[in-house]
Amino acid sequence: MNTDGIAPEVRSILDAARSRGGGGDRLSVDPRSLADAFAAAEADGRVPLVAEVKPTSPTTEGERTDDPVALAREMVAGGAAALSVLTEPDHFGGSPETLERVRAAVDVPVLRKDFVLDEAGLDVVAADVILLIARFVGDDLADLVAAARDRGFQVLVETHTREEVEAAVAAGADVVGVNNRDLAELDVDLGTFERVAPAVPEGVTLIAESGVTTTDDVRRMRRAGADALLVGSAIMDGNVRENTHRLTHARE
Ligand SMILES: O=C(O)c1ccccc1NCC(=O)[C@H](O)[C@H](O)COP(=O)(O)O
């Protein structure tokens, strides 16, 4: 893995992921369809949005300690097509148990948001979609995509550059995220999505991740080609249902 120039907080996240290791028995998942959830949102006039249960993060002050299940239900009530649940405990306040509880409480697809580095890292908790970050998985990406699909997961491959998009597509990804947050510097620039999105081929579901705060941001990402958006902080800050409703109804 190339960790040159990576922010100290992210090095710490990766060290913690390595020391936690993987899960136990090989998982077999019967997933809720992400594509169907996005299509249903579109048909209903909502912007397809993956709302993230994100109690804290290295770039957030404080921690939101409300029951994650209650937050998740509010996100769905606000129109979220799918949810993302952090399972990283040391820097994001998440846990596999939280994801299990949330997934049992809602009927939309649930993404496991964590820093999976190897095949054992897939077998921690069942989810409908699993995140693989191209930068951290490197040459193992194709094998990990296949291993995740063998278990039944849908796979979101996160990228930040055109080169990573090419690697993701070569690895067979059919859902690609472009993260506006640079994991080297931790700064956020919505221009990243605008620059990188044209490298994503037709037919690949494209998700704009991070830094979306306002309804103008939603429209900007949609104009740049986002099929869906993944939003954490802007939803977690304040009334979760109202925040989700505002962003899911930010149509042109
Ligand atoms: O959010 C962080 O501070 C962070 C720091 C280091 C590595 C990853 C980080 N975030 C992971 C994410 O991808 C975001 O939680 C997700 O895209 C939502 O972003 P936002 O809407 O900006 O909260």
mmCIF file of N, CA, C and O in Angstrom, residues 113 158-160 177-183 189 192-193 207-211:
data_model
loop_
_atom_site.group_PDB
_atom_site.id
_atom_site.type_symbol
_atom_site.label_atom_id
_atom_site.label_comp_id
_atom_site.label_asym_id
_atom_site.label_seq_id
_atom_site.Cartn_x
_atom_site.Cartn_y
_atom_site.Cartn_z
ATOM 1 N N LYS A 113 -19.063 1.113 6.295
ATOM 2 C CA LYS A 113 -18.011 2.099 6.048
ATOM 3 C C LYS A 113 -16.873 1.810 7.013
ATOM 4 O O LYS A 113 -16.988 1.991 8.222
ATOM 5 N N GLU A 158 -14.053 3.206 -3.611
ATOM 6 C CA GLU A 158 -13.813 4.645 -3.435
ATOM 7 C C GLU A 158 -12.512 5.059 -4.116
ATOM 8 O O GLU A 158 -11.484 4.404 -3.958
ATOM 9 N N THR A 159 -12.603 6.183 -4.838
ATOM 10 C CA THR A 159 -11.451 6.701 -5.564
ATOM 11 C C THR A 159 -11.283 8.191 -5.241
ATOM 12 O O THR A 159 -12.189 8.815 -4.685
ATOM 13 N N HIS A 160 -10.151 8.715 -5.657
ATOM 14 C CA HIS A 160 -9.925 10.166 -5.489
ATOM 15 C C HIS A 160 -9.262 10.784 -6.723
ATOM 16 O O HIS A 160 -9.192 12.007 -6.829
ATOM 17 N N GLY A 177 -17.203 5.418 -6.086
ATOM 18 C CA GLY A 177 -17.337 6.682 -5.376
ATOM 19 C C GLY A 177 -16.126 7.547 -5.652
ATOM 20 O O GLY A 177 -15.007 7.042 -5.745
ATOM 21 N N VAL A 178 -16.365 8.831 -5.815
ATOM 22 C CA VAL A 178 -15.248 9.781 -5.882
ATOM 23 C C VAL A 178 -15.300 10.591 -4.598
ATOM 24 O O VAL A 178 -16.284 11.302 -4.343
ATOM 25 N N ASN A 179 -14.253 10.441 -3.771
ATOM 26 C CA ASN A 179 -14.238 11.121 -2.472
ATOM 27 C C ASN A 179 -13.650 12.518 -2.633
ATOM 28 O O ASN A 179 -12.493 12.667 -3.049
ATOM 29 N N ASN A 180 -14.435 13.512 -2.301
ATOM 30 C CA ASN A 180 -13.939 14.892 -2.349
ATOM 31 C C ASN A 180 -12.943 15.191 -1.236
ATOM 32 O O ASN A 180 -12.273 16.220 -1.276
ATOM 33 N N ARG A 181 -12.883 14.282 -0.233
ATOM 34 C CA ARG A 181 -11.906 14.464 0.852
ATOM 35 C C ARG A 181 -10.593 13.788 0.459
ATOM 36 O O ARG A 181 -10.571 12.594 0.166
ATOM 37 N N ASP A 182 -9.544 14.577 0.444
ATOM 38 C CA ASP A 182 -8.209 14.055 0.135
ATOM 39 C C ASP A 182 -7.664 13.387 1.399
ATOM 40 O O ASP A 182 -7.431 14.066 2.404
ATOM 41 N N LEU A 183 -7.481 12.075 1.348
ATOM 42 C CA LEU A 183 -7.072 11.356 2.556
ATOM 43 C C LEU A 183 -5.593 11.577 2.877
ATOM 44 O O LEU A 183 -5.108 11.100 3.904
ATOM 45 N N ASP A 189 -12.622 19.290 -1.294
ATOM 46 C CA ASP A 189 -12.770 20.163 -2.453
ATOM 47 C C ASP A 189 -13.770 19.504 -3.411
ATOM 48 O O ASP A 189 -13.467 18.445 -3.988
ATOM 49 N N THR A 192 -12.915 18.182 -6.873
ATOM 50 C CA THR A 192 -12.348 16.851 -7.134
ATOM 51 C C THR A 192 -13.332 16.017 -7.936
ATOM 52 O O THR A 192 -12.976 15.407 -8.951
ATOM 53 N N PHE A 193 -14.589 15.974 -7.463
ATOM 54 C CA PHE A 193 -15.592 15.161 -8.170
ATOM 55 C C PHE A 193 -15.747 15.656 -9.607
ATOM 56 O O PHE A 193 -15.813 14.858 -10.550
ATOM 57 N N ILE A 207 -21.005 7.756 -7.353
ATOM 58 C CA ILE A 207 -21.425 8.383 -6.092
ATOM 59 C C ILE A 207 -20.426 9.477 -5.715
ATOM 60 O O ILE A 207 -19.216 9.240 -5.700
ATOM 61 N N ALA A 208 -20.958 10.666 -5.420
ATOM 62 C CA ALA A 208 -20.116 11.767 -4.920
ATOM 63 C C ALA A 208 -20.073 11.667 -3.401
ATOM 64 O O ALA A 208 -21.111 11.657 -2.739
ATOM 65 N N GLU A 209 -18.848 11.579 -2.855
ATOM 66 C CA GLU A 209 -18.685 11.379 -1.416
ATOM 67 C C GLU A 209 -17.997 12.578 -0.770
ATOM 68 O O GLU A 209 -17.018 13.102 -1.301
ATOM 69 N N SER A 210 -18.470 12.945 0.391
ATOM 70 C CA SER A 210 -17.834 13.913 1.301
ATOM 71 C C SER A 210 -18.000 15.368 0.863
ATOM 72 O O SER A 210 -17.948 15.698 -0.327
ATOM 73 N N GLY A 211 -18.140 16.201 1.872
ATOM 74 C CA GLY A 211 -18.089 17.647 1.675
ATOM 75 C C GLY A 211 -19.368 18.268 1.171
ATOM 76 O O GLY A 211 -19.418 19.483 0.960
#
